[in-house]
């Protein structure tokens, strides 16, 4: 197909034409450009492919797979209200994808296949192969931008180069949005199928309760985590609306305190596409009286976070090496990371002896989610205090996060490890004690996730080893600090100093 249908373009739906909507990380009916386009083209059959080998190779967390399966059931209900069937198939290997789709196109008399674009390297290659196979066999293939408000490739410097630093990227992003209001508009709902009999295609097609290799009951209390993470359109929109109604205006004030429920917690929905990014931005604009970059500072800060998400997607689009285990800053390739399996295991378990680090890691291990401030503290601790390779932490996060998202996770890890897009001219090392005192002053968050420290006062809670006598500390049954922060900080600075860089790294908190 030469071009995508423009938003809002009037096309007479042709009942004689059939479209296949291939769902991937866009599990929603609302604000879904490919689904809308498919429905304008003809009668739609929807397909989702369960691909365990591909998921394993990308470290997709069992808790995320469980969330996907539960959302698929809800998605099927929403699609069925539009007379659109959703067929779920499973393959053994990603290389089977083109033929599976081709065979279904033939079997179901499909004329055109519609997808929303995924930007990661493996996903792009997979989709290119599907496109080639389909086009060689005479089918149309239509790819639409969806995941970002401003499509990757559009936010460029005056010289036509991509931005590698967030603040100027954001400025340019806002400028584009102010000039092109249509980018912000939520995509209209798909047209319903006229032919109600198409639903027959999903008969006897069960959406599985679980997928082998991704069993959540091994690690979690399944009822507890499913209760935490309700699936579906209603749950997603409720979360977004509650946030914009009650919390967004105070977001700037509350966002860094992991003990407060001050952020939206919509990331699990965004990661699987159960919420559209334009829906989120519009919700913020409503709360901020239509303003993008002025007005209430809470709303403006939240819009900025949506822009961070967008920035990291643009980064991987322009610098695909970040998808291939490479650092964004090439000179940091030569860092001598420490080999410390024991330290890594303690970090994973939340047994570092630094309460603020352990609280975050235990929250992750118990719920599949972690507050942004805790992610930064935990990532900084692994890469700076333990000097362990950021790729190990990145993988552990992906394997455990319900909102695991390659671009944001890679971006967050590389930022924390100082191998990424951090614009600071100095070498950033968080002091876990200061972070703890500042962001969890009363120790409420720590007490929730590290219950052995429950009885400590708000001075002791941040550094029990230094604030208690030896016998009192022993009674807590809490681990000794894995490293001395001051020593570790110097060690990290040295490791970065010896690299061939233009600038000598300086340290700051
Ligand atoms: C080491 C590290 C790893 C991370 N891994 C992931 C990940 O796998 N998946 C993921 O969605 N986010 C990741 N983040 C970003 C951020 O921590 C989460 O998006 C955020 O905590 C989700 O909570 P929320 O929905 O309440 O966010 P809110 O504060 O309400 O923000 C709204 C949305 O904006 C986006 N957003 C917010 N902060 C960031 C950020 N720093 N970078 C990119 N997008 C952001 C998210 O989509 C988020 O849902 C990571 C950050 C770090 C430092």
XYZ file of N, CA, C and O in Angstrom, residues 168-257:
360
model
N 16.259 20.145 24.837
C 15.974 20.698 23.503
C 15.002 19.835 22.693
O 14.205 20.353 21.902
N 15.049 18.518 22.928
C 14.081 17.637 22.258
C 12.669 18.049 22.650
O 11.780 18.202 21.806
N 12.481 18.267 23.955
C 11.138 18.614 24.439
C 10.663 19.941 23.834
O 9.514 20.069 23.416
N 11.572 20.895 23.775
C 11.216 22.203 23.193
C 10.723 22.028 21.762
O 9.706 22.587 21.352
N 11.481 21.240 21.000
C 11.122 21.028 19.591
C 9.814 20.239 19.485
O 8.975 20.503 18.611
N 9.636 19.300 20.385
C 8.422 18.456 20.419
C 7.185 19.326 20.663
O 6.178 19.231 19.969
N 7.317 20.232 21.651
C 6.197 21.133 21.976
C 5.893 22.025 20.768
O 4.730 22.248 20.415
N 6.952 22.517 20.141
C 6.769 23.422 18.995
C 5.966 22.725 17.881
O 5.044 23.302 17.301
N 6.311 21.471 17.639
C 5.590 20.718 16.597
C 4.124 20.548 16.999
O 3.215 20.742 16.190
N 3.896 20.225 18.265
C 2.515 19.994 18.701
C 1.685 21.272 18.659
O 0.500 21.241 18.332
N 2.336 22.403 18.989
C 1.595 23.668 18.937
C 1.239 24.014 17.490
O 0.185 24.585 17.211
N 2.115 23.624 16.578
C 1.862 23.942 15.166
C 0.902 22.946 14.513
O 0.201 23.280 13.563
N 0.903 21.715 15.019
C 0.085 20.670 14.370
C -0.845 20.024 15.376
O -0.582 18.936 15.884
N -1.915 20.706 15.647
C -2.859 20.231 16.644
C -3.421 18.844 16.304
O -3.798 18.075 17.187
N -3.447 18.520 15.020
C -4.046 17.235 14.616
C -3.290 16.051 15.223
O -3.865 14.983 15.443
N -1.996 16.241 15.514
C -1.220 15.132 16.088
C -1.739 14.730 17.463
O -1.592 13.589 17.890
N -2.326 15.710 18.152
C -2.777 15.474 19.527
C -4.139 14.782 19.566
O -4.495 14.139 20.544
N -4.872 14.914 18.476
C -6.258 14.418 18.516
C -6.344 12.903 18.666
O -5.615 12.166 17.989
N -7.248 12.493 19.540
C -7.477 11.057 19.737
C -8.085 10.483 18.459
O -8.961 11.090 17.846
N -7.589 9.324 18.054
C -8.088 8.685 16.826
C -9.532 8.214 17.059
O -9.821 7.595 18.091
N -10.429 8.492 16.115
C -11.825 8.053 16.306
C -11.936 6.534 16.431
O -11.062 5.798 15.966
N -13.024 6.107 17.033
C -13.269 4.665 17.190
C -13.359 3.988 15.827
O -13.744 4.626 14.843
N -13.052 2.701 15.758
C -13.203 2.008 14.472
C -14.676 1.879 14.082
O -15.550 1.867 14.947
N -14.902 1.782 12.788
C -16.258 1.507 12.305
C -16.595 0.054 12.621
O -15.734 -0.821 12.467
N -17.821 -0.218 13.045
C -18.160 -1.629 13.308
C -18.242 -2.438 12.017
O -18.477 -1.874 10.939
N -18.049 -3.735 12.139
C -18.275 -4.603 10.982
C -19.767 -4.639 10.666
O -20.606 -4.656 11.580
N -20.070 -4.672 9.390
C -21.477 -4.793 8.996
C -21.879 -6.272 9.009
O -22.951 -6.642 9.444
N -20.942 -7.093 8.568
C -21.199 -8.533 8.492
C -21.004 -9.181 9.875
O -19.886 -9.438 10.304
N -22.123 -9.452 10.542
C -22.036 -9.979 11.910
C -21.546 -11.418 11.954
O -21.107 -11.909 12.984
N -21.633 -12.081 10.811
C -21.277 -13.507 10.814
C -19.766 -13.739 10.927
O -19.318 -14.857 11.154
N -18.985 -12.667 10.783
C -17.529 -12.841 10.862
C -17.075 -13.359 12.225
O -16.013 -13.958 12.362
N -17.894 -13.100 13.231
C -17.561 -13.532 14.595
C -17.279 -15.035 14.632
O -16.540 -15.527 15.484
N -17.825 -15.738 13.667
C -17.642 -17.192 13.610
C -16.155 -17.587 13.626
O -15.782 -18.649 14.118
N -15.295 -16.700 13.132
C -13.864 -17.021 13.055
C -13.222 -17.201 14.423
O -12.173 -17.815 14.534
N -13.818 -16.622 15.446
C -13.187 -16.773 16.769
C -13.814 -17.910 17.576
O -13.375 -18.202 18.684
N -14.827 -18.552 16.996
C -15.460 -19.661 17.716
C -14.442 -20.749 17.990
O -13.611 -21.065 17.140
N -14.516 -21.326 19.127
C -13.589 -22.378 19.582
C -12.153 -21.877 19.682
O -11.225 -22.661 19.786
N -11.946 -20.585 19.585
C -10.588 -20.046 19.725
C -10.453 -19.462 21.134
O -10.899 -18.353 21.407
N -9.870 -20.265 22.009
C -9.755 -19.849 23.415
C -8.532 -18.967 23.618
O -7.472 -19.245 23.053
N -8.675 -17.957 24.445
C -7.488 -17.204 24.878
C -6.953 -17.935 26.106
O -7.682 -18.111 27.085
N -5.699 -18.410 26.054
C -5.226 -19.246 27.171
C -5.141 -18.478 28.487
O -4.979 -17.261 28.500
N -5.255 -19.220 29.576
C -5.100 -18.632 30.920
C -3.632 -18.365 31.205
O -3.276 -17.462 31.939
N -2.766 -19.249 30.658
C -1.330 -19.039 30.851
C -0.549 -19.600 29.674
O -1.084 -20.387 28.885
N 0.712 -19.193 29.601
C 1.587 -19.649 28.521
C 2.783 -20.336 29.175
O 3.358 -19.805 30.134
N 3.125 -21.510 28.656
C 4.229 -22.269 29.246
C 5.511 -21.429 29.300
O 5.851 -20.744 28.324
N 6.180 -21.499 30.440
C 7.415 -20.719 30.596
C 7.160 -19.347 31.212
O 8.096 -18.601 31.501
N 5.875 -18.999 31.391
C 5.549 -17.672 31.939
C 4.514 -17.805 33.067
O 3.531 -17.071 33.115
N 4.774 -18.783 33.933
C 3.815 -19.060 35.000
C 4.040 -18.075 36.154
O 5.117 -18.046 36.745
N 3.028 -17.279 36.494
C 3.266 -16.279 37.554
C 3.219 -16.883 38.952
O 3.766 -16.316 39.886
N 2.562 -18.045 39.069
C 2.397 -18.560 40.438
C 3.726 -19.035 41.037
O 3.831 -19.249 42.233
N 4.760 -19.173 40.194
C 6.079 -19.548 40.723
C 6.631 -18.458 41.630
O 7.323 -18.718 42.589
N 6.371 -17.220 41.274
C 6.992 -16.120 42.016
C 6.004 -15.327 42.865
O 6.377 -14.785 43.896
N 4.768 -15.232 42.377
C 3.817 -14.322 43.038
C 2.628 -15.072 43.609
O 2.310 -16.177 43.178
N 1.939 -14.376 44.490
C 0.599 -14.784 44.864
C -0.287 -14.264 43.716
O -0.522 -13.061 43.584
N -0.723 -15.198 42.845
C -1.385 -14.791 41.598
C -2.628 -13.933 41.863
O -2.858 -12.929 41.182
N -3.419 -14.314 42.872
C -4.644 -13.542 43.143
C -4.292 -12.116 43.568
O -4.952 -11.153 43.178
N -3.230 -12.018 44.361
C -2.812 -10.695 44.851
C -2.399 -9.794 43.682
O -2.891 -8.670 43.553
N -1.531 -10.317 42.792
C -1.070 -9.424 41.713
C -2.181 -9.145 40.694
O -2.271 -8.040 40.162
N -3.039 -10.144 40.475
C -4.147 -9.871 39.534
C -5.103 -8.836 40.126
O -5.690 -8.031 39.406
N -5.240 -8.870 41.443
C -6.064 -7.862 42.118
C -5.440 -6.473 42.002
O -6.134 -5.474 41.844
N -4.123 -6.433 42.058
C -3.432 -5.138 41.949
C -3.571 -4.544 40.559
O -3.659 -3.338 40.385
N -3.520 -5.448 39.564
C -3.437 -4.988 38.174
C -4.662 -5.433 37.385
O -4.596 -6.369 36.589
N -5.776 -4.755 37.627
C -6.994 -5.074 36.875
C -6.753 -4.779 35.398
O -6.067 -3.813 35.055
N -7.308 -5.624 34.537
C -7.068 -5.479 33.095
C -8.250 -4.806 32.405
O -9.349 -4.744 32.948
N -7.982 -4.319 31.199
C -9.064 -3.873 30.325
C -9.233 -2.371 30.233
O -8.665 -1.595 30.999
N -10.060 -2.033 29.250
C -10.307 -0.630 28.898
C -10.838 0.184 30.086
O -10.360 1.277 30.363
N -11.812 -0.404 30.795
C -12.419 0.352 31.901
C -11.376 0.640 32.975
O -11.264 1.758 33.476
N -10.599 -0.408 33.312
C -9.587 -0.244 34.367
C -8.550 0.796 33.946
O -8.147 1.654 34.741
N -8.141 0.739 32.690
C -7.115 1.664 32.193
C -7.624 3.105 32.241
O -6.945 4.008 32.742
N -8.838 3.297 31.743
C -9.371 4.660 31.683
C -9.694 5.194 33.075
O -9.538 6.382 33.350
N -10.109 4.283 33.946
C -10.406 4.715 35.315
C -9.122 5.246 35.969
O -9.114 6.304 36.601
N -8.039 4.507 35.783
C -6.770 4.912 36.384
C -6.336 6.286 35.857
O -5.936 7.168 36.613
N -6.444 6.444 34.554
C -6.037 7.710 33.932
C -6.921 8.864 34.416
O -6.431 9.936 34.791
N -8.226 8.615 34.441
C -9.145 9.700 34.808
C -9.026 10.075 36.290
O -9.078 11.247 36.647
N -8.859 9.054 37.136
C -8.696 9.340 38.573
C -7.456 10.190 38.796
O -7.446 11.102 39.607
N -6.413 9.862 38.043
C -5.170 10.620 38.195
C -5.380 12.066 37.759
O -5.005 13.004 38.462
N -6.014 12.245 36.605
C -6.138 13.615 36.093
C -7.142 14.426 36.919
O -7.052 15.636 37.015
N -8.070 13.727 37.553
C -9.063 14.428 38.376
C -8.479 14.823 39.732
O -8.682 15.923 40.214
N -7.758 13.885 40.345
C -7.388 14.092 41.754
C -5.902 14.307 42.023
O -5.542 14.764 43.086
N -5.029 13.933 41.082
C -3.604 13.951 41.453
C -2.709 14.787 40.553
O -1.631 15.195 40.966
N -3.137 15.007 39.333
C -2.188 15.594 38.374
C -1.716 16.985 38.823
O -0.551 17.333 38.650
N -2.615 17.754 39.444
C -2.239 19.131 39.787
C -1.157 19.169 40.875
O -0.413 20.137 40.984
N -1.069 18.085 41.654
C -0.032 18.015 42.702
C 1.134 17.116 42.294
O 1.958 16.733 43.129
N 1.164 16.737 41.027
C 2.162 15.754 40.574
C 3.587 16.227 40.837
O 4.424 15.470 41.314
N 3.853 17.497 40.570
C 5.235 17.975 40.726
C 5.685 17.826 42.184
O 6.813 17.416 42.465
N 4.762 18.128 43.084
C 5.074 18.089 44.518
C 5.254 16.644 45.010
O 6.115 16.367 45.835
N 4.439 15.734 44.486
C 4.378 14.382 45.074
C 5.116 13.299 44.303
O 5.258 12.182 44.790
N 5.550 13.597 43.109
C 6.003 12.531 42.214
C 7.257 11.795 42.670
O 7.503 10.670 42.252
N 8.063 12.431 43.521
C 9.314 11.782 43.911
C 9.227 11.003 45.211
O 10.223 10.426 45.647
N 8.056 10.997 45.813
C 7.911 10.300 47.097
C 7.291 8.925 46.868
O 6.092 8.814 46.621
